Amino acid sequence: MASFVSHLECAYTGKKYQAGTVLSVSESGKPLLVKYDLRRISEQFSRDDISNSNEDGFWRYSPLLPVEHQKNRVSLGEVVTPLISLERSAKMIGAKPGMALIKDESRLPTGSFKARGLGLAVSMAKELGIEQLAIPTNGNAGSALAAYASRAGISTTVLCPDDTPEINVRETLIQGAKTHLVNGLIGDCGKIISDGESSLGWFAVSTLKEPYRIEGKKTMGLELAEQLNWMLPDVIFYPTGGGTGIIGMWKAFAELIQLGWIDCKLPKMVAVQSTGCAPIVKAWEEGKEFADYWEDAETISSGIRVPSALGDFLILNAIRESGGFAISVTDEETLEIQNEIGRRDGLLLCPEGAATVAAYRNALESGMVDSNQLAVMFNTATGLKYPLPPVESHIEKENVDFSVFLD
Ligand SMILES: *Cc1c(COP(=O)(O)O)cnc(C)c1O
């Protein structure tokens, strides 16, 4: 099956680029977006064809994806991730059961939603004949790239700041990437990679510096629409780093409207950041088009520790167009919620996911969101990748004190 891509377009200037060639950013250094012949898609497919598809996970949306030949799809058994209602923890948050849903992305290959973007990026790299990939990463992107690239037989170099969580570095190595620690920040890793692009022939798959990761992230929006029977929630809380997810979902909704597959009100898009790294929140509050670099970024939510995002203007656009907002939460609030949701509802959220629930609670409290509105929070990775609190109770088998079991 051929793809329905018509061309690519600079997200800032609108300048058009030809599909089927190796592209990174536009001439003005801004992200490129993939454009489709949506009229032709709507003539050949209906949303029921999608609902009746038996393809794995996000590949069921392939008419809306850029991969031309099925043989180039790189797959590790993707799944449609479940929507799980908060039940026993709802009251503590101020939510109504059934109105607060977690989209649990931890079920994807490599345990994070980075599988969506990198699955697509690697498939397109295979299709375009790219032989060497490289990425700077704070964690989950590295392991997802490693896994998909190894699966495709493409060589990969991953550079991580030396304070990247140990588990992310090790999972990247064991899934086949040449993995290096750098005594610097993500920006320093990115600089080494740009230099290697010209000297070593690497192709960089850094966030929004190639056009296809966003197409993978777009499938979160498509999947949500299909799961809700071609309706959308009232509000979406999304942990925002580079912002590919917010930008991708907003793109998905626009495409679904043009296809005539949805005609409901669009959700308010809420960008959730940490108070230790909140460039988008600051720019939104100040009404700016672009965000300033965030100095000394620090948060336990490593996936959203992104001081500067190439797609900042696109994130801010999606928030404004949707009537949403940007909000930050503290690491203390995040840990408190992670703990509560684990203990009461049996879901081990990652800190980034817990941050979205903390933001939802705060927004309910301040009246920015109503508990009768259907809210979706994204749990973007498994909590198992992060440090967990130790068990402190020890029992001596020779001398059991049964009173310890009573509290
Ligand atoms: C990368 C990442 C994010 C941020 O995703 P963007 O779409 O780039 O904003 C959030 N959570 C986790 C766990 C991540 O790995």
CSV table of C-alpha atoms and ligand atoms in Angstrom, one decimal:
chain,number,residue,atom,x,y,z
A,1,MET,CA,0.0,0.0,0.0
A,2,ALA,CA,1.3,3.4,-0.9
A,3,SER,CA,1.2,6.2,1.7
A,4,PHE,CA,-1.1,9.2,1.5
A,5,VAL,CA,1.6,11.7,2.3
A,6,SER,CA,1.3,14.7,-0.1
A,7,HIS,CA,4.3,16.7,1.2
A,8,LEU,CA,6.0,18.1,4.3
A,9,GLU,CA,5.7,21.6,5.5
A,10,CYS,CA,7.7,24.0,7.8
A,11,ALA,CA,5.5,24.4,10.9
A,12,TYR,CA,6.5,28.0,11.1
A,13,THR,CA,6.7,29.4,7.6
A,14,GLY,CA,4.5,26.9,5.8
A,15,LYS,CA,7.3,26.3,3.2
A,16,LYS,CA,6.7,23.0,1.4
A,17,TYR,CA,9.1,20.1,1.1
A,18,GLN,CA,9.0,17.0,-1.0
A,19,ALA,CA,8.1,13.7,0.6
A,20,GLY,CA,10.3,10.6,0.1
A,21,THR,CA,13.6,12.3,0.8
A,22,VAL,CA,15.7,12.5,3.9
A,23,LEU,CA,14.7,15.6,5.8
A,24,SER,CA,15.5,17.0,9.3
A,25,VAL,CA,14.4,20.6,10.1
A,26,SER,CA,13.2,23.3,7.7
A,27,GLU,CA,15.5,25.9,6.3
A,28,SER,CA,14.5,28.3,9.1
A,29,GLY,CA,15.5,25.6,11.6
A,30,LYS,CA,11.9,24.8,12.6
A,31,PRO,CA,10.1,21.4,12.8
A,32,LEU,CA,8.7,19.9,9.6
A,33,LEU,CA,5.2,18.5,9.7
A,34,VAL,CA,3.9,15.7,7.5
A,35,LYS,CA,0.9,16.6,5.4
A,36,TYR,CA,-1.5,14.0,3.9
A,37,ASP,CA,-4.0,14.0,1.1
A,38,LEU,CA,-6.9,13.7,3.5
A,39,ARG,CA,-9.6,13.9,0.8
A,40,ARG,CA,-8.1,10.8,-0.9
A,41,ILE,CA,-7.9,9.0,2.5
A,42,SER,CA,-11.6,9.8,3.2
A,43,GLU,CA,-12.6,8.4,-0.2
A,44,GLN,CA,-10.8,5.1,0.4
A,45,PHE,CA,-11.3,4.6,4.1
A,46,SER,CA,-14.0,5.1,6.7
A,47,ARG,CA,-13.5,5.2,10.4
A,48,ASP,CA,-15.2,1.8,10.6
A,49,ASP,CA,-12.4,0.3,8.5
A,50,ILE,CA,-10.0,1.5,11.2
A,51,SER,CA,-12.3,0.1,14.0
A,52,ASN,CA,-12.4,-3.3,12.2
A,53,SER,CA,-8.7,-3.4,11.5
A,54,ASN,CA,-6.8,-6.2,13.1
A,55,GLU,CA,-3.4,-4.6,12.9
A,56,ASP,CA,-1.3,-4.3,16.1
A,57,GLY,CA,-1.5,-1.1,18.2
A,58,PHE,CA,-0.8,2.1,16.4
A,59,TRP,CA,-0.3,0.4,13.0
A,60,ARG,CA,-4.1,0.2,12.7
A,61,TYR,CA,-3.9,3.9,11.8
A,62,SER,CA,-1.5,3.3,8.9
A,63,PRO,CA,-3.6,5.3,6.3
A,64,LEU,CA,-2.7,8.3,8.4
A,65,LEU,CA,1.0,7.3,8.8
A,66,PRO,CA,3.9,8.0,6.5
A,67,VAL,CA,5.3,4.5,6.0
A,68,GLU,CA,4.8,3.5,2.3
A,69,HIS,CA,5.7,-0.2,2.3
A,70,GLN,CA,4.4,-2.6,4.9
A,71,LYS,CA,7.8,-4.4,4.9
A,72,ASN,CA,9.4,-1.3,6.4
A,73,ARG,CA,7.2,-1.3,9.4
A,74,VAL,CA,9.4,-2.1,12.4
A,75,SER,CA,7.2,-3.7,15.1
A,76,LEU,CA,7.8,-5.0,18.6
A,77,GLY,CA,4.2,-6.0,19.3
A,78,GLU,CA,2.6,-2.6,20.0
A,79,VAL,CA,-0.7,-2.6,21.8
A,80,VAL,CA,-3.7,-0.2,22.1
A,81,THR,CA,-3.0,1.2,25.6
A,82,PRO,CA,-5.9,1.0,28.0
A,83,LEU,CA,-7.9,3.8,29.6
A,84,ILE,CA,-8.2,3.0,33.3
A,85,SER,CA,-10.6,4.9,35.5
A,86,LEU,CA,-9.4,6.2,38.9
A,87,GLU,CA,-11.7,4.5,41.4
A,88,ARG,CA,-10.5,4.3,45.0
A,89,SER,CA,-8.2,7.3,44.6
A,90,ALA,CA,-10.9,9.5,42.9
A,91,LYS,CA,-12.3,10.9,46.1
A,92,MET,CA,-8.9,12.0,47.5
A,93,ILE,CA,-8.3,13.9,44.2
A,94,GLY,CA,-11.8,15.4,44.2
A,95,ALA,CA,-12.7,13.5,41.0
A,96,LYS,CA,-15.8,11.5,40.1
A,97,PRO,CA,-15.3,7.8,39.3
A,98,GLY,CA,-15.6,7.3,35.6
A,99,MET,CA,-14.7,10.9,34.8
A,100,ALA,CA,-11.0,10.6,35.5
A,101,LEU,CA,-9.2,8.2,33.1
A,102,ILE,CA,-5.5,7.3,33.0
A,103,LYS,CA,-4.2,6.4,29.5
A,104,ASP,CA,-1.6,3.9,30.5
A,105,GLU,CA,1.2,4.1,28.0
A,106,SER,CA,3.5,1.9,30.1
A,107,ARG,CA,2.2,-1.1,28.3
A,108,LEU,CA,4.1,-0.3,25.1
A,109,PRO,CA,7.4,-1.9,24.1
A,110,THR,CA,10.3,-0.6,26.3
A,111,GLY,CA,7.7,0.5,28.9
A,112,SER,CA,7.1,4.0,27.6
A,113,PHE,CA,5.2,6.0,25.0
A,114,LYS,CA,8.5,6.9,23.4
A,115,ALA,CA,7.9,3.6,21.5
A,116,ARG,CA,5.3,5.4,19.3
A,117,GLY,CA,7.5,8.1,18.1
A,118,LEU,CA,10.7,6.1,17.7
A,119,GLY,CA,8.8,3.1,16.1
A,120,LEU,CA,7.7,5.5,13.4
A,121,ALA,CA,11.1,7.3,13.1
A,122,VAL,CA,13.0,4.0,12.8
A,123,SER,CA,10.5,2.6,10.2
A,124,MET,CA,10.9,5.8,8.1
A,125,ALA,CA,14.7,5.6,8.5
A,126,LYS,CA,14.5,2.0,7.2
A,127,GLU,CA,12.3,3.1,4.3
A,128,LEU,CA,14.6,6.0,3.4
A,129,GLY,CA,17.7,3.8,3.6
A,130,ILE,CA,19.3,5.6,6.6
A,131,GLU,CA,22.1,3.5,8.1
A,132,GLN,CA,23.2,5.2,11.3
A,133,LEU,CA,21.0,6.9,13.8
A,134,ALA,CA,22.0,9.0,16.8
A,135,ILE,CA,20.1,10.6,19.7
A,136,PRO,CA,20.7,12.7,22.8
A,137,THR,CA,18.4,11.5,25.6
A,138,ASN,CA,17.5,11.9,29.2
A,139,GLY,CA,16.2,8.4,29.3
A,140,ASN,CA,13.2,6.7,27.6
A,141,ALA,CA,13.9,7.9,24.1
A,142,GLY,CA,17.3,6.2,24.1
A,143,SER,CA,16.0,2.8,25.0
A,144,ALA,CA,13.0,3.0,22.6
A,145,LEU,CA,15.4,4.0,19.7
A,146,ALA,CA,17.8,1.3,20.7
A,147,ALA,CA,15.1,-1.4,20.6
A,148,TYR,CA,13.5,-0.4,17.3
A,149,ALA,CA,16.8,0.3,15.5
A,150,SER,CA,18.2,-3.1,16.6
A,151,ARG,CA,15.1,-4.7,15.4
A,152,ALA,CA,15.5,-3.0,12.0
A,153,GLY,CA,19.3,-3.8,11.9
A,154,ILE,CA,20.2,-0.1,12.0
A,155,SER,CA,23.2,1.0,13.9
A,156,THR,CA,22.6,3.5,16.7
A,157,THR,CA,24.6,5.8,19.0
A,158,VAL,CA,23.0,7.1,22.1
A,159,LEU,CA,24.5,9.9,24.2
A,160,CYS,CA,23.1,10.5,27.7
A,161,PRO,CA,24.0,13.1,30.4
A,162,ASP,CA,25.9,11.2,33.1
A,163,ASP,CA,23.1,11.8,35.6
A,164,THR,CA,20.5,9.9,33.4
A,165,PRO,CA,18.7,7.3,35.5
A,166,GLU,CA,20.9,4.2,35.6
A,167,ILE,CA,18.1,1.9,34.4
A,168,ASN,CA,17.6,3.9,31.2
A,169,VAL,CA,21.2,3.8,30.4
A,170,ARG,CA,21.5,0.1,31.0
A,171,GLU,CA,18.4,-0.9,29.1
A,172,THR,CA,19.6,1.2,26.1
A,173,LEU,CA,22.9,-0.7,26.1
A,174,ILE,CA,21.4,-4.1,26.4
A,175,GLN,CA,19.0,-3.4,23.5
A,176,GLY,CA,21.9,-2.8,21.2
A,177,ALA,CA,22.8,0.9,21.0
A,178,LYS,CA,26.4,2.1,21.4
A,179,THR,CA,25.8,4.0,24.6
A,180,HIS,CA,27.9,6.8,26.0
A,181,LEU,CA,27.7,9.0,29.1
A,182,VAL,CA,28.6,12.6,28.7
A,183,ASN,CA,29.7,14.9,31.5
A,184,GLY,CA,27.1,17.5,30.6
A,185,LEU,CA,23.5,18.2,29.9
A,186,ILE,CA,21.2,17.1,27.1
A,187,GLY,CA,22.2,20.2,25.0
A,188,ASP,CA,25.8,19.2,25.2
A,189,CYS,CA,24.9,15.7,24.0
A,190,GLY,CA,23.0,17.3,21.1
A,191,LYS,CA,26.0,19.4,20.2
A,192,ILE,CA,28.2,16.3,19.9
A,193,ILE,CA,25.6,14.7,17.8
A,194,SER,CA,25.4,17.6,15.3
A,195,ASP,CA,29.1,17.4,15.0
A,196,GLY,CA,28.9,13.7,14.3
A,197,GLU,CA,26.3,14.2,11.7
A,198,SER,CA,28.8,15.9,9.4
A,199,SER,CA,31.9,13.9,10.4
A,200,LEU,CA,30.5,10.4,10.9
A,201,GLY,CA,27.3,10.4,8.8
A,202,TRP,CA,24.9,10.0,11.7
A,203,PHE,CA,21.3,11.0,11.3
A,204,ALA,CA,19.9,12.7,14.4
A,205,VAL,CA,16.5,11.6,15.7
A,206,SER,CA,16.4,14.3,18.4
A,207,THR,CA,12.9,15.6,19.4
A,208,LEU,CA,11.3,17.4,16.4
A,209,LYS,CA,14.6,17.5,14.5
A,210,GLU,CA,13.2,14.8,12.2
A,211,PRO,CA,9.6,14.8,11.0
A,212,TYR,CA,8.3,11.4,11.9
A,213,ARG,CA,8.4,11.0,15.7
A,214,ILE,CA,5.5,13.4,15.9
A,215,GLU,CA,3.5,11.1,13.5
A,216,GLY,CA,4.0,8.3,16.0
A,217,LYS,CA,2.9,10.5,18.9
A,218,LYS,CA,-0.1,11.5,16.9
A,219,THR,CA,-1.5,8.0,17.3
A,220,MET,CA,-2.2,8.8,21.0
A,221,GLY,CA,-4.9,11.2,19.7
A,222,LEU,CA,-6.2,8.8,17.1
A,223,GLU,CA,-6.3,6.0,19.6
A,224,LEU,CA,-8.1,8.1,22.2
A,225,ALA,CA,-10.8,9.1,19.6
A,226,GLU,CA,-11.4,5.5,18.6
A,227,GLN,CA,-11.5,4.2,22.2
A,228,LEU,CA,-14.1,6.8,23.1
A,229,ASN,CA,-16.2,5.7,20.1
A,230,TRP,CA,-15.1,8.7,18.0
A,231,MET,CA,-15.7,11.2,20.8
A,232,LEU,CA,-13.0,13.1,22.7
A,233,PRO,CA,-12.6,13.9,26.4
A,234,ASP,CA,-13.2,17.4,27.7
A,235,VAL,CA,-9.7,17.9,28.9
A,236,ILE,CA,-6.3,16.2,28.4
A,237,PHE,CA,-3.5,16.5,30.9
A,238,TYR,CA,-0.1,15.8,29.3
A,239,PRO,CA,3.4,15.8,30.8
A,240,THR,CA,5.2,18.2,28.6
A,241,GLY,CA,8.9,18.1,27.8
A,242,GLY,CA,9.7,18.5,24.1
A,243,GLY,CA,5.9,18.5,23.6
A,244,THR,CA,5.7,16.0,20.7
A,245,GLY,CA,2.7,14.5,22.3
A,246,ILE,CA,0.6,17.6,22.6
A,247,ILE,CA,1.6,18.8,19.2
A,248,GLY,CA,1.0,15.3,17.7
A,249,MET,CA,-2.4,14.9,19.4
A,250,TRP,CA,-3.5,18.4,18.3
A,251,LYS,CA,-2.5,17.5,14.7
A,252,ALA,CA,-4.4,14.2,15.0
A,253,PHE,CA,-7.6,16.0,16.0
A,254,ALA,CA,-7.3,18.4,13.1
A,255,GLU,CA,-6.9,15.5,10.7
A,256,LEU,CA,-9.8,13.6,12.1
A,257,ILE,CA,-12.1,16.7,11.7
A,258,GLN,CA,-11.0,17.2,8.1
A,259,LEU,CA,-11.6,13.5,7.4
A,260,GLY,CA,-15.1,13.9,8.9
A,261,TRP,CA,-14.4,11.1,11.4
A,262,ILE,CA,-15.2,13.3,14.4
A,263,ASP,CA,-17.4,16.3,14.9
A,264,CYS,CA,-17.3,16.8,18.6
A,265,LYS,CA,-15.9,19.6,20.7
A,266,LEU,CA,-12.1,19.4,21.0
A,267,PRO,CA,-10.5,18.9,24.4
A,268,LYS,CA,-8.7,21.6,26.4
A,269,MET,CA,-5.1,20.7,26.1
A,270,VAL,CA,-3.2,21.1,29.4
A,271,ALA,CA,0.6,21.1,29.4
A,272,VAL,CA,1.9,19.8,32.8
A,273,GLN,CA,5.4,20.6,33.8
A,274,SER,CA,7.4,20.5,37.1
A,275,THR,CA,8.1,23.7,39.1
A,276,GLY,CA,11.8,22.8,38.7
A,277,CYS,CA,11.6,23.1,34.9
A,278,ALA,CA,8.6,25.0,33.6
A,279,PRO,CA,9.5,27.0,30.5
A,280,ILE,CA,6.2,26.4,28.7
A,281,VAL,CA,4.2,27.4,31.8
A,282,LYS,CA,6.2,30.6,32.1
A,283,ALA,CA,5.8,31.5,28.4
A,284,TRP,CA,2.0,30.7,28.6
A,285,GLU,CA,1.6,32.9,31.6
A,286,GLU,CA,3.5,35.7,29.9
A,287,GLY,CA,1.5,35.3,26.7
A,288,LYS,CA,4.7,34.8,24.6
A,289,GLU,CA,5.0,33.0,21.3
A,290,PHE,CA,8.3,31.2,22.2
A,291,ALA,CA,9.7,30.0,25.6
A,292,ASP,CA,12.9,31.2,27.2
A,293,TYR,CA,15.6,28.7,28.1
A,294,TRP,CA,15.0,27.4,31.7
A,295,GLU,CA,18.2,27.6,33.7
A,296,ASP,CA,19.2,24.9,36.3
A,297,ALA,CA,16.4,22.6,35.3
A,298,GLU,CA,15.8,20.0,38.1
A,299,THR,CA,13.0,17.5,38.7
A,300,ILE,CA,12.6,13.8,39.5
A,301,SER,CA,10.3,13.7,36.4
A,302,SER,CA,13.3,13.2,34.0
A,303,GLY,CA,11.1,12.9,30.9
A,304,ILE,CA,9.9,16.5,31.3
A,305,ARG,CA,13.2,17.9,32.3
A,306,VAL,CA,13.6,19.8,29.0
A,307,PRO,CA,14.8,23.4,29.4
A,308,SER,CA,14.2,24.4,25.8
A,309,ALA,CA,11.9,22.9,23.2
A,310,LEU,CA,12.2,23.4,19.5
A,311,GLY,CA,8.5,23.1,19.1
A,312,ASP,CA,7.6,25.6,21.9
A,313,PHE,CA,5.5,27.8,19.6
A,314,LEU,CA,3.5,24.7,18.5
A,315,ILE,CA,2.9,23.6,22.1
A,316,LEU,CA,1.7,27.1,23.0
A,317,ASN,CA,-0.5,27.3,19.9
A,318,ALA,CA,-2.2,24.0,20.8
A,319,ILE,CA,-2.8,25.1,24.4
A,320,ARG,CA,-4.3,28.5,23.2
A,321,GLU,CA,-6.3,27.2,20.3
A,322,SER,CA,-7.9,24.6,22.6
A,323,GLY,CA,-8.7,27.0,25.4
A,324,GLY,CA,-6.4,25.0,27.7
A,325,PHE,CA,-3.7,26.1,30.0
A,326,ALA,CA,-0.2,25.2,31.3
A,327,ILE,CA,0.4,24.3,34.9
A,328,SER,CA,3.3,23.2,37.0
A,329,VAL,CA,3.4,20.9,40.1
A,330,THR,CA,6.1,20.3,42.7
A,331,ASP,CA,8.1,17.0,43.0
A,332,GLU,CA,6.6,16.6,46.4
A,333,GLU,CA,3.0,16.8,45.0
A,334,THR,CA,4.1,14.3,42.3
A,335,LEU,CA,5.5,11.8,44.8
A,336,GLU,CA,2.4,12.1,47.1
A,337,ILE,CA,0.1,11.4,44.2
A,338,GLN,CA,2.3,8.5,42.9
A,339,ASN,CA,2.1,7.0,46.3
A,340,GLU,CA,-1.7,7.5,46.7
A,341,ILE,CA,-2.6,6.1,43.3
A,342,GLY,CA,-0.3,3.1,43.9
A,343,ARG,CA,-1.7,2.3,47.3
A,344,ARG,CA,-5.4,2.9,46.5
A,345,ASP,CA,-5.8,2.0,42.8
A,346,GLY,CA,-2.9,-0.4,42.2
A,347,LEU,CA,-1.4,1.6,39.4
A,348,LEU,CA,2.4,2.3,39.5
A,349,LEU,CA,2.6,5.6,37.7
A,350,CYS,CA,5.8,7.1,36.5
A,351,PRO,CA,6.6,10.6,38.1
A,352,GLU,CA,5.6,12.3,34.8
A,353,GLY,CA,2.2,10.5,34.9
A,354,ALA,CA,1.7,11.2,38.6
A,355,ALA,CA,2.5,14.9,37.8
A,356,THR,CA,-0.5,15.0,35.5
A,357,VAL,CA,-2.8,13.7,38.2
A,358,ALA,CA,-1.4,16.2,40.7
A,359,ALA,CA,-2.1,18.9,38.1
A,360,TYR,CA,-5.6,17.6,37.6
A,361,ARG,CA,-6.3,17.6,41.4
A,362,ASN,CA,-5.0,21.2,41.7
A,363,ALA,CA,-7.1,22.3,38.7
A,364,LEU,CA,-10.2,20.8,40.2
A,365,GLU,CA,-9.4,22.5,43.5
A,366,SER,CA,-9.0,25.9,41.8
A,367,GLY,CA,-12.0,25.5,39.6
A,368,MET,CA,-10.1,25.5,36.3
A,369,VAL,CA,-11.6,22.1,35.5
A,370,ASP,CA,-15.0,20.7,36.6
A,371,SER,CA,-15.3,17.2,38.0
A,372,ASN,CA,-18.2,16.6,35.6
A,373,GLN,CA,-15.8,17.0,32.6
A,374,LEU,CA,-14.2,13.9,31.3
A,375,ALA,CA,-10.5,14.2,31.9
A,376,VAL,CA,-7.7,12.0,30.5
A,377,MET,CA,-4.3,11.9,32.1
A,378,PHE,CA,-1.3,10.4,30.4
A,379,ASN,CA,0.9,7.9,32.2
A,380,THR,CA,3.8,8.0,29.8
A,381,ALA,CA,6.0,5.3,31.2
A,382,THR,CA,6.2,2.5,33.8
A,383,GLY,CA,7.0,3.5,37.3
A,384,LEU,CA,9.4,0.5,37.4
A,385,LYS,CA,12.0,2.5,35.6
A,386,TYR,CA,12.4,5.0,38.5
A,387,PRO,CA,13.8,4.8,42.0
A,388,LEU,CA,11.2,3.4,44.4
A,389,PRO,CA,11.0,3.8,48.2
A,390,PRO,CA,12.7,1.0,50.1
A,391,VAL,CA,10.9,-1.6,52.3
A,392,GLU,CA,12.0,-0.9,55.9
A,393,SER,CA,10.3,-3.6,57.9
A,394,HIS,CA,12.5,-6.7,58.7
A,395,ILE,CA,11.2,-9.8,60.4
A,396,GLU,CA,13.4,-12.3,62.2
A,397,LYS,CA,12.0,-15.7,61.5
A,398,GLU,CA,13.3,-17.0,64.9
A,399,ASN,CA,11.5,-14.4,66.9
A,400,VAL,CA,8.3,-13.2,65.1
A,401,ASP,CA,6.6,-10.3,66.8
A,402,PHE,CA,3.0,-10.5,65.4
A,403,SER,CA,2.1,-7.0,66.5
A,404,VAL,CA,4.0,-5.6,63.5
A,405,PHE,CA,1.2,-7.1,61.3
A,406,LEU,CA,-1.5,-5.2,63.1
A,407,ASP,CA,-0.9,-1.6,61.9
B,1,LIG,C1,9.8,12.0,26.9
B,1,LIG,C2,8.9,11.9,28.0
B,1,LIG,C3,7.9,12.9,28.3
B,1,LIG,C4,7.7,14.1,27.5
B,1,LIG,O1,7.2,13.9,26.2
B,1,LIG,P1,7.1,15.0,25.1
B,1,LIG,O2,6.0,14.5,24.2
B,1,LIG,O3,8.4,15.0,24.4
B,1,LIG,O4,6.7,16.3,25.7
B,1,LIG,C5,7.0,12.6,29.3
B,1,LIG,N1,7.1,11.5,30.1
B,1,LIG,C6,8.0,10.6,29.9
B,1,LIG,C7,8.1,9.4,30.8
B,1,LIG,C8,9.0,10.7,28.8
B,1,LIG,O5,9.9,9.8,28.6
